[in-house]
Short mmCIF file of C-alpha atoms and ligand atoms in Angstrom, two decimals:
data_model
loop_
_atom_site.label_atom_id
_atom_site.label_comp_id
_atom_site.label_asym_id
_atom_site.label_seq_id
_atom_site.Cartn_x
_atom_site.Cartn_y
_atom_site.Cartn_z
CA MET A 244 0.68 18.98 14.00
CA ASP A 245 -2.91 18.02 13.29
CA LYS A 246 -4.97 15.48 15.15
CA ILE A 247 -8.26 13.71 14.55
CA VAL A 248 -11.04 13.87 17.11
CA ILE A 249 -13.87 11.34 16.93
CA GLU A 250 -16.98 11.17 19.06
CA GLY A 251 -17.80 7.50 18.71
CA GLY A 252 -20.94 5.41 18.81
CA LYS A 253 -22.70 6.75 15.73
CA PRO A 254 -23.63 4.19 13.03
CA LEU A 255 -22.42 5.03 9.50
CA GLN A 256 -24.96 5.62 6.73
CA GLY A 257 -24.76 6.62 3.07
CA GLU A 258 -22.38 6.13 0.17
CA ILE A 259 -18.82 7.11 -0.71
CA SER A 260 -16.45 6.55 -3.58
CA ILE A 261 -13.21 4.59 -3.24
CA SER A 262 -9.99 6.25 -4.47
CA GLY A 263 -7.25 4.79 -6.63
CA ALA A 264 -4.81 2.46 -4.87
CA LYS A 265 -1.71 4.04 -3.34
CA ASN A 266 0.34 0.87 -3.77
CA ALA A 267 -0.66 0.59 -7.43
CA ALA A 268 -0.18 4.28 -8.27
CA LEU A 269 3.39 4.40 -6.88
CA PRO A 270 4.87 1.78 -9.27
CA LEU A 271 2.78 3.13 -12.17
CA ILE A 272 4.36 6.56 -11.57
CA THR A 273 7.92 5.15 -11.46
CA ALA A 274 7.28 3.05 -14.60
CA THR A 275 6.95 6.30 -16.58
CA LEU A 276 10.72 6.67 -16.15
CA LEU A 277 11.26 3.69 -18.45
CA THR A 278 10.75 5.62 -21.65
CA GLN A 279 10.59 9.14 -23.03
CA GLY A 280 7.26 10.86 -23.62
CA LYS A 281 3.98 11.90 -22.06
CA HIS A 282 2.30 9.23 -19.97
CA ILE A 283 -1.24 9.54 -18.63
CA ILE A 284 -2.34 7.85 -15.40
CA HIS A 285 -5.98 8.10 -14.31
CA ASN A 286 -7.50 7.61 -10.85
CA VAL A 287 -4.33 8.60 -8.96
CA PRO A 288 -5.06 9.39 -5.29
CA ASP A 289 -3.78 12.73 -4.03
CA LEU A 290 -1.83 11.51 -1.00
CA ARG A 291 1.35 12.40 0.81
CA ASP A 292 3.05 9.30 -0.73
CA THR A 293 2.03 10.04 -4.33
CA ARG A 294 3.17 13.66 -3.85
CA THR A 295 6.51 12.45 -2.45
CA MET A 296 7.00 10.13 -5.43
CA LEU A 297 6.30 12.97 -7.87
CA ALA A 298 8.71 15.22 -5.96
CA LEU A 299 11.34 12.48 -6.33
CA LEU A 300 10.73 12.26 -10.08
CA GLU A 301 11.04 16.06 -10.31
CA THR A 302 14.59 15.77 -8.97
CA PHE A 303 15.37 13.67 -12.09
CA GLY A 304 14.02 16.43 -14.36
CA VAL A 305 10.53 14.97 -14.89
CA HIS A 306 7.58 17.35 -15.37
CA TRP A 307 4.05 16.48 -14.37
CA GLU A 308 0.63 18.02 -13.97
CA ARG A 309 -2.53 16.94 -12.23
CA ASP A 310 -6.05 17.48 -13.51
CA GLY A 311 -8.43 16.02 -10.91
CA ALA A 312 -7.37 12.40 -10.50
CA THR A 313 -5.45 12.31 -13.79
CA LEU A 314 -1.71 12.77 -13.92
CA THR A 315 0.21 13.63 -17.06
CA ILE A 316 3.88 12.81 -16.60
CA ASN A 317 6.44 14.01 -19.10
CA THR A 318 9.65 11.99 -18.98
CA GLU A 319 11.19 13.42 -22.17
CA ASN A 320 14.42 14.47 -20.47
CA ILE A 321 15.96 12.81 -17.46
CA ALA A 322 19.08 14.16 -15.86
CA GLY A 323 19.54 12.72 -12.35
CA PHE A 324 19.61 9.18 -11.01
CA GLU A 325 19.88 9.67 -7.24
CA ALA A 326 17.11 9.21 -4.63
CA SER A 327 18.30 10.94 -1.49
CA TYR A 328 17.99 9.77 2.10
CA ASP A 329 15.58 12.65 2.85
CA LEU A 330 13.00 11.26 0.43
CA VAL A 331 13.59 7.54 0.95
CA LYS A 332 13.31 7.82 4.73
CA THR A 333 9.77 9.24 4.41
CA MET A 334 8.69 6.67 1.84
CA ARG A 335 10.29 3.27 1.32
CA ALA A 336 8.53 2.85 -2.03
CA SER A 337 11.16 5.28 -3.42
CA VAL A 338 13.25 2.14 -4.08
CA LEU A 339 10.86 1.52 -7.00
CA VAL A 340 12.92 3.95 -9.10
CA LEU A 341 15.85 1.50 -9.10
CA GLY A 342 14.53 -0.84 -11.82
CA PRO A 343 13.34 1.88 -14.24
CA LEU A 344 16.51 4.00 -13.83
CA LEU A 345 18.78 1.00 -14.41
CA SER A 346 16.80 0.17 -17.54
CA ARG A 347 16.86 3.69 -18.96
CA MET A 348 20.14 5.15 -17.66
CA GLY A 349 22.19 2.10 -16.67
CA ARG A 350 22.78 3.84 -13.34
CA ALA A 351 20.88 4.48 -10.10
CA ARG A 352 21.91 5.67 -6.66
CA VAL A 353 19.25 5.18 -4.05
CA SER A 354 19.47 5.62 -0.31
CA MET A 355 19.13 2.25 1.40
CA PRO A 356 15.83 2.21 3.29
CA GLY A 357 16.32 1.55 6.99
CA GLY A 358 14.04 -0.49 9.22
CA CYS A 359 10.58 0.95 9.74
CA ALA A 360 7.74 0.81 12.24
CA ILE A 361 6.51 -2.55 10.96
CA GLY A 362 9.79 -4.43 10.66
CA ALA A 363 13.26 -4.64 9.10
CA ARG A 364 11.92 -4.77 5.51
CA PRO A 365 15.08 -5.62 3.57
CA ILE A 366 15.45 -5.15 -0.22
CA ASP A 367 17.85 -8.04 -0.75
CA TYR A 368 15.52 -9.76 -3.28
CA HIS A 369 15.48 -6.63 -5.44
CA LEU A 370 19.28 -6.42 -5.33
CA GLN A 371 19.80 -10.14 -6.01
CA GLY A 372 17.62 -9.80 -9.10
CA PHE A 373 19.58 -6.80 -10.39
CA LYS A 374 22.89 -8.53 -9.73
CA LYS A 375 21.78 -11.54 -11.79
CA MET A 376 20.94 -9.12 -14.60
CA GLY A 377 24.56 -7.93 -14.63
CA VAL A 378 24.35 -4.90 -12.37
CA GLU A 379 27.34 -3.94 -10.25
CA LEU A 380 26.23 -3.00 -6.79
CA ASP A 381 28.10 -0.98 -4.21
CA LEU A 382 26.93 0.06 -0.79
CA ASP A 383 28.46 3.42 -0.12
CA GLU A 384 27.59 5.94 2.60
CA GLY A 385 24.18 4.33 3.08
CA TYR A 386 23.41 4.39 -0.65
CA VAL A 387 22.96 1.53 -3.09
CA ASP A 388 25.05 2.53 -6.05
CA ALA A 389 23.99 0.44 -9.02
CA GLN A 390 25.44 0.51 -12.51
CA VAL A 391 25.49 -1.64 -15.57
CA ALA A 392 27.94 -1.04 -18.37
CA ASP A 393 26.55 -2.96 -21.36
CA GLY A 394 22.85 -3.07 -20.63
CA LEU A 395 20.81 -5.48 -18.52
CA ASN A 396 20.63 -9.19 -19.31
CA GLY A 397 17.62 -11.42 -18.73
CA CYS A 398 17.89 -13.98 -15.91
CA THR A 399 15.84 -16.26 -13.67
CA VAL A 400 15.10 -15.13 -10.14
CA TYR A 401 13.27 -16.93 -7.36
CA PHE A 402 11.90 -15.10 -4.33
CA ASP A 403 11.81 -17.06 -1.04
CA ILE A 404 8.74 -14.99 -0.12
CA PRO A 405 6.67 -13.33 -2.84
CA SER A 406 7.69 -9.68 -2.59
CA VAL A 407 5.37 -7.03 -4.04
CA THR A 408 7.86 -4.23 -4.72
CA GLY A 409 10.63 -6.79 -5.43
CA THR A 410 8.52 -8.31 -8.25
CA GLU A 411 7.67 -4.82 -9.54
CA ASN A 412 11.27 -3.58 -9.47
CA VAL A 413 12.79 -6.61 -11.21
CA MET A 414 9.97 -6.68 -13.78
CA MET A 415 10.57 -3.01 -14.65
CA ALA A 416 14.29 -3.65 -15.02
CA ALA A 417 13.57 -6.67 -17.27
CA VAL A 418 11.21 -5.18 -19.86
CA LYS A 419 14.04 -3.84 -22.04
CA ALA A 420 16.79 -6.28 -20.96
CA LYS A 421 18.53 -8.53 -23.48
CA GLY A 422 16.81 -11.93 -23.49
CA THR A 423 14.18 -13.37 -21.19
CA THR A 424 13.69 -12.86 -17.45
CA VAL A 425 11.67 -15.31 -15.39
CA ILE A 426 10.43 -14.31 -11.91
CA LYS A 427 9.48 -17.40 -9.91
CA ASN A 428 7.32 -17.17 -6.77
CA ALA A 429 6.34 -13.68 -7.95
CA ALA A 430 3.81 -11.65 -5.98
CA ARG A 431 0.24 -11.92 -7.32
CA GLU A 432 -1.19 -8.81 -5.66
CA PRO A 433 -3.61 -6.89 -7.93
CA GLU A 434 -1.21 -3.92 -7.79
CA VAL A 435 1.40 -6.06 -9.60
CA GLY A 436 -1.24 -6.91 -12.25
CA ASN A 437 -1.96 -3.19 -12.71
CA LEU A 438 1.75 -2.60 -13.38
CA VAL A 439 1.83 -5.52 -15.85
CA ASP A 440 -1.06 -3.83 -17.72
CA MET A 441 0.83 -0.54 -17.87
CA LEU A 442 4.00 -2.22 -19.13
CA LEU A 443 2.00 -4.14 -21.76
CA ALA A 444 0.45 -0.82 -22.87
CA MET A 445 4.01 0.50 -23.23
CA GLY A 446 4.83 -2.37 -25.58
CA ALA A 447 6.45 -4.84 -23.16
CA ASP A 448 6.20 -8.60 -23.66
CA ILE A 449 5.06 -10.18 -20.37
CA GLU A 450 3.29 -13.47 -19.74
CA GLY A 451 1.87 -14.84 -16.49
CA ARG A 452 -0.15 -11.86 -15.17
CA ASP A 453 -1.78 -12.80 -11.83
CA THR A 454 0.29 -15.98 -11.53
CA ASP A 455 3.42 -16.73 -9.50
CA LYS A 456 5.58 -17.01 -12.64
CA LEU A 457 6.19 -13.97 -14.77
CA VAL A 458 8.02 -14.38 -18.08
CA ILE A 459 9.36 -11.13 -19.47
CA LYS A 460 10.92 -11.07 -22.94
CA GLY A 461 13.02 -7.95 -23.36
CA VAL A 462 11.90 -5.60 -26.14
CA LYS A 463 14.01 -2.95 -27.89
CA LYS A 464 11.67 -0.01 -27.55
CA LEU A 465 8.81 1.12 -25.33
CA LYS A 466 6.27 3.89 -25.88
CA PRO A 467 4.40 6.14 -23.40
CA ALA A 468 1.20 4.65 -22.00
CA GLU A 469 -2.23 5.60 -20.70
CA ILE A 470 -3.52 3.55 -17.76
CA THR A 471 -6.07 3.66 -14.93
CA THR A 472 -5.04 2.94 -11.35
CA ILE A 473 -7.09 0.13 -9.78
CA PRO A 474 -9.34 0.97 -6.81
CA ASP A 475 -7.68 0.84 -3.41
CA ARG A 476 -8.56 -2.55 -1.90
CA ILE A 477 -7.11 -1.59 1.48
CA GLU A 478 -9.14 1.63 1.66
CA THR A 479 -12.21 -0.42 0.63
CA GLY A 480 -11.53 -2.96 3.36
CA THR A 481 -10.96 -0.28 5.96
CA TYR A 482 -14.43 1.24 5.33
CA LEU A 483 -16.07 -2.21 5.39
CA ILE A 484 -14.46 -2.87 8.75
CA ALA A 485 -15.44 0.59 10.00
CA VAL A 486 -19.09 -0.22 9.31
CA GLY A 487 -18.62 -3.53 11.10
CA ALA A 488 -17.34 -1.62 14.11
CA ALA A 489 -19.74 1.35 14.19
CA GLY A 490 -22.79 -0.41 12.68
CA GLY A 491 -25.06 1.10 10.02
CA LYS A 492 -25.37 0.58 6.27
CA VAL A 493 -22.96 1.93 3.65
CA LYS A 494 -22.49 1.62 -0.10
CA LEU A 495 -18.94 1.81 -1.49
CA LYS A 496 -18.72 2.83 -5.13
CA ASN A 497 -15.83 2.51 -7.64
CA CYS A 498 -14.28 -0.43 -5.82
CA ASN A 499 -13.31 -3.92 -7.00
CA PRO A 500 -14.77 -6.63 -4.70
CA SER A 501 -12.88 -9.36 -6.58
CA HIS A 502 -9.64 -7.97 -5.09
CA LEU A 503 -10.80 -8.75 -1.52
CA PRO A 504 -11.64 -12.47 -1.57
CA SER A 505 -10.39 -13.36 1.90
CA LEU A 506 -11.59 -10.24 3.71
CA LEU A 507 -15.17 -10.48 2.40
CA GLU A 508 -15.47 -14.10 3.55
CA LYS A 509 -13.98 -13.32 6.96
CA LEU A 510 -16.24 -10.31 7.53
CA ARG A 511 -19.31 -12.34 6.58
CA GLU A 512 -18.16 -14.97 9.09
CA ALA A 513 -17.97 -12.17 11.68
CA GLY A 514 -21.63 -11.33 11.09
CA LEU A 515 -21.55 -8.52 8.51
CA SER A 516 -24.00 -8.55 5.65
CA ILE A 517 -22.20 -7.76 2.38
CA THR A 518 -23.59 -7.65 -1.15
CA GLU A 519 -21.45 -6.98 -4.18
CA THR A 520 -21.63 -6.04 -7.85
CA ASP A 521 -18.62 -5.73 -10.17
CA ASP A 522 -17.74 -2.29 -8.78
CA THR A 523 -19.80 -1.69 -5.63
CA LEU A 524 -20.13 -3.17 -2.18
CA GLU A 525 -22.99 -2.70 0.23
CA VAL A 526 -22.26 -3.51 3.84
CA SER A 527 -24.36 -3.45 6.98
CA ARG A 528 -24.33 -4.73 10.50
CA THR A 529 -27.36 -4.89 12.67
CA GLY A 530 -26.64 -7.88 14.94
CA SER A 531 -23.71 -8.56 17.26
CA LEU A 532 -20.19 -9.32 16.06
CA ARG A 533 -18.76 -12.84 16.10
CA SER A 534 -15.07 -13.47 16.78
CA ILE A 535 -13.01 -14.89 13.91
CA ASP A 536 -9.45 -16.20 13.61
CA PHE A 537 -7.25 -15.20 10.68
CA LYS A 538 -3.70 -15.28 9.37
CA THR A 539 -2.08 -12.70 7.10
CA LEU A 540 -0.64 -14.16 3.88
CA PRO A 541 0.46 -13.05 0.42
CA TYR A 542 -2.44 -12.43 -2.00
CA PRO A 543 -5.04 -13.94 -2.29
CA GLY A 544 -4.64 -14.57 1.45
CA PHE A 545 -5.68 -12.11 4.13
CA PRO A 546 -3.80 -8.79 3.56
CA THR A 547 -1.35 -7.69 6.24
CA ASP A 548 -2.45 -4.12 5.46
CA LEU A 549 -5.88 -4.92 6.97
CA GLN A 550 -4.68 -6.83 10.02
CA ALA A 551 -4.66 -3.85 12.42
CA GLN A 552 -8.13 -2.64 11.42
CA THR A 553 -9.59 -6.15 11.73
CA MET A 554 -7.96 -6.54 15.14
CA ALA A 555 -9.73 -3.36 16.29
CA LEU A 556 -12.99 -4.91 15.09
CA MET A 557 -12.30 -8.18 16.93
CA SER A 558 -11.68 -6.32 20.17
CA MET A 559 -15.39 -5.36 20.05
CA ALA A 560 -16.69 -8.82 19.13
CA ASN A 561 -17.93 -11.40 21.61
CA GLY A 562 -15.39 -14.13 22.13
CA LEU A 563 -11.80 -15.06 21.45
CA SER A 564 -9.94 -14.26 18.24
CA VAL A 565 -6.48 -15.52 17.27
CA ILE A 566 -4.65 -13.38 14.72
CA ALA A 567 -1.37 -14.51 13.14
CA GLU A 568 0.85 -11.99 11.33
CA THR A 569 3.15 -13.86 8.96
CA ILE A 570 4.35 -11.04 6.63
CA PHE A 571 5.99 -8.47 8.91
CA GLU A 572 7.67 -9.22 12.23
CA ASN A 573 6.68 -6.07 14.08
CA ARG A 574 3.20 -5.27 12.91
CA PHE A 575 1.50 -5.14 16.30
CA MET A 576 2.32 -1.55 17.22
CA HIS A 577 -1.39 -0.73 17.40
CA VAL A 578 -1.94 -3.22 20.22
CA ALA A 579 -0.68 -0.90 22.97
CA GLU A 580 -2.86 1.94 21.68
CA LEU A 581 -5.96 -0.26 21.33
CA LYS A 582 -5.38 -1.41 24.92
CA ARG A 583 -5.59 2.23 26.01
CA MET A 584 -9.13 2.12 24.65
CA GLY A 585 -10.01 -0.94 26.72
CA ALA A 586 -9.11 -3.72 24.28
CA LYS A 587 -7.95 -7.00 25.81
CA ILE A 588 -5.13 -8.27 23.62
CA ARG A 589 -2.14 -10.47 24.36
CA VAL A 590 0.72 -10.74 21.90
CA ASP A 591 2.65 -13.99 21.77
CA GLY A 592 5.37 -13.94 19.09
CA HIS A 593 3.70 -13.58 15.71
CA SER A 594 0.20 -14.04 17.12
CA ALA A 595 -2.22 -11.84 18.99
CA ILE A 596 -5.01 -13.22 21.10
CA VAL A 597 -7.93 -10.85 21.33
CA HIS A 598 -10.57 -11.24 24.05
CA GLY A 599 -13.48 -9.40 22.49
CA ASN A 600 -15.36 -7.63 25.21
CA GLY A 601 -18.20 -6.04 23.31
CA GLY A 602 -17.04 -2.42 23.39
CA LEU A 603 -14.23 0.13 23.68
CA THR A 604 -13.96 3.52 25.32
CA GLY A 605 -12.52 6.70 23.80
CA ALA A 606 -8.97 7.76 24.75
CA ARG A 607 -6.03 9.85 23.58
CA VAL A 608 -3.95 7.64 21.30
CA MET A 609 -1.03 7.97 18.95
CA ALA A 610 -0.69 6.75 15.38
CA THR A 611 2.50 4.72 14.78
CA ASP A 612 2.20 3.73 11.12
CA LEU A 613 -0.32 4.02 8.35
CA ARG A 614 -2.50 0.96 8.96
CA ALA A 615 -2.11 1.15 12.76
CA SER A 616 -3.57 4.65 12.50
CA ALA A 617 -6.51 3.34 10.49
CA SER A 618 -7.19 0.78 13.22
CA LEU A 619 -7.43 3.61 15.76
CA VAL A 620 -9.96 5.41 13.55
CA VAL A 621 -12.02 2.19 13.33
CA ALA A 622 -11.85 1.83 17.13
CA GLY A 623 -12.70 5.49 17.69
CA LEU A 624 -15.79 5.34 15.48
CA ALA A 625 -17.26 2.59 17.62
CA ALA A 626 -15.96 3.57 21.08
CA SER A 627 -18.10 5.33 23.65
CA GLY A 628 -16.84 8.84 24.30
CA VAL A 629 -14.15 10.85 22.55
CA THR A 630 -11.00 9.51 20.87
CA GLU A 631 -8.15 11.84 19.95
CA ILE A 632 -5.60 10.50 17.49
CA SER A 633 -2.33 12.37 17.14
CA ARG A 634 0.46 12.00 14.51
CA ILE A 635 -2.11 11.68 11.77
CA TYR A 636 0.46 12.41 9.05
CA HIS A 637 0.70 8.62 8.81
CA LEU A 638 -2.96 8.45 7.73
CA GLU A 639 -2.42 11.19 5.18
CA ARG A 640 0.20 9.00 3.48
CA GLY A 641 -2.44 6.50 2.43
CA TYR A 642 -6.10 7.53 2.86
CA GLU A 643 -7.44 10.18 0.52
CA ASP A 644 -10.02 12.49 2.16
CA LEU A 645 -10.55 10.17 5.12
CA VAL A 646 -12.16 12.79 7.37
CA ARG A 647 -14.40 14.14 4.60
CA LYS A 648 -15.52 10.64 3.57
CA LEU A 649 -16.36 9.59 7.14
CA ASP A 650 -18.09 12.93 7.77
CA LYS A 651 -20.23 12.23 4.68
CA LEU A 652 -21.22 8.90 6.28
CA GLY A 653 -22.42 10.76 9.37
CA ALA A 654 -19.45 10.09 11.67
CA ARG A 655 -18.72 12.78 14.27
CA ILE A 656 -15.13 13.31 13.17
CA LYS A 657 -12.95 16.38 12.68
CA LYS A 658 -9.36 17.30 12.08
CA ILE A 659 -7.98 19.99 14.36
CA LYS A 660 -4.64 21.69 14.94
CA GLU A 661 -2.84 20.17 17.90
CA GLU A 662 -1.78 22.63 20.59
CA LYS A 663 1.99 22.77 21.16
N1 EPU B 833 11.24 -9.36 1.92
C1 EPU B 833 12.56 -9.73 2.08
N2 EPU B 833 13.49 -9.23 1.20
C2 EPU B 833 13.15 -8.39 0.19
C3 EPU B 833 11.79 -8.00 0.05
C4 EPU B 833 10.85 -8.52 0.93
O1 EPU B 833 12.90 -10.50 2.96
O2 EPU B 833 14.02 -7.97 -0.57
C5 EPU B 833 10.23 -9.89 2.85
C6 EPU B 833 9.67 -8.78 3.76
O3 EPU B 833 10.47 -8.56 4.88
C7 EPU B 833 8.30 -9.34 4.10
C8 EPU B 833 7.89 -10.07 2.81
O4 EPU B 833 9.11 -10.31 2.09
O5 EPU B 833 8.41 -10.28 5.12
C9 EPU B 833 6.93 -9.35 1.90
O6 EPU B 833 7.32 -8.00 1.74
P1 EPU B 833 7.07 -7.21 0.39
O7 EPU B 833 8.36 -7.01 -0.30
O8 EPU B 833 5.97 -7.84 -0.38
O9 EPU B 833 6.58 -5.79 0.93
P2 EPU B 833 6.80 -4.43 0.21
O10 EPU B 833 6.83 -4.67 -1.25
O11 EPU B 833 7.93 -3.70 0.82
C10 EPU B 833 4.28 -3.85 -0.17
C11 EPU B 833 3.37 -2.71 0.21
C12 EPU B 833 3.09 -2.77 1.71
C13 EPU B 833 2.45 -4.13 2.03
C14 EPU B 833 3.36 -5.27 1.55
C15 EPU B 833 2.76 -6.64 1.74
C16 EPU B 833 3.93 -1.05 -1.44
C17 EPU B 833 4.51 0.27 -1.76
N3 EPU B 833 3.99 -1.47 -0.17
O12 EPU B 833 5.47 -3.65 0.58
O13 EPU B 833 2.17 -1.73 2.00
O14 EPU B 833 2.24 -4.24 3.41
O15 EPU B 833 3.66 -5.10 0.15
O16 EPU B 833 1.55 -6.75 1.06
O17 EPU B 833 3.40 -1.70 -2.32
C18 EPU B 833 1.10 -0.11 3.36
O18 EPU B 833 0.52 0.29 2.33
O19 EPU B 833 0.78 0.26 4.51
C19 EPU B 833 2.20 -1.06 3.22
C20 EPU B 833 3.09 -1.27 4.17
#
């Protein structure tokens, strides 16, 4: 297994380009299943998760090829409809094949995702939506077996909490259903908007993009689409926070600052200087860091996927920071690892109280999930001494070229083979 070694304390300088968003690319890839033909998706990051999703589609008989960041996906013939436990256990987003397969084949069998490092993460909203559309659901040997005899019917669904993949799954099932589907309290994340754009390009009839009410009128036929994946707002945020931690001045290109409203304000409050254009961000920190409080919320609130990285930053600030995690019940796995680096953090239920003490020290730490791993990289870049992060396969699920990009910014970082 590989590990990342960082010699901290070196400010970051220079410019890098942001990759396409993992959480946008995954539903765009599964949406190609909706109709026959050759679909083209640009700006797709080459990550463990996008590779896993393509491997899953291959098991259904889909062919694809990659040319740089552009994927051509040929969904002319589809044979299978089962997503096995082996694939779903490595990537929960595999459940995003349910909606498209039900729409195209009337049948899908997908391993039920178990709990994961950040919480129980049920898919009951997805299933309730399908059931209302006329799908018969069976839970058999750990698999959701879903079938619909006479095609899907439009319905109204309401989510208690706006669910990103739940909105995406039900919307994909609805685009060719009979009648109209209304999703109330829908997720408004930019990744959902990217999927709406792809479905519109395929000929779908959807109103309410970027709002909490999506109205989808079923159409008879769809056509293949060409679409560009939006820039990864979580990768963008992670590099902004890294500069906050290590200091220096960095320009991020090919990003979309309008997708990070809450983070930009919070980082400015913490003392970072940030200037933006439509597709670039320039960030620097010369003075000391101020403590800030924040609460994770559905978009446009503070993203849960940046909570761990921002907590690492707060552990180096001067003062007290109160962080509330309201999306996932177990998303504080990074706390124990950050403490090994000298952070002073106390967890109380859904909140963490961080006593910023101005600096961290390098240590051997272990990545527990994707964003927790990113928080350890942020901490390692700023810490005095050497930080060794093991289990970095988590990072490879979601950050394209992380080591190369940070190396380009002057960080002393390398990936090495871990001794057995
Ligand atoms: N929820 C339910 N029932 C459901 C679905 C969701 O109770 O059927 C609850 C969840 O337990 C959670 C809340 O609703 O409390 C929101 O979860 P959501 O469904 O929005 O999460 P998700 O769709 O499974 C996506 C991202 C996550 C990101 C969350 C929140 C993808 C592939 N994943 O997950 O990304 O944290 O939205 O923004 O889009 C990551 O990239 O590291 C990651 C975990």
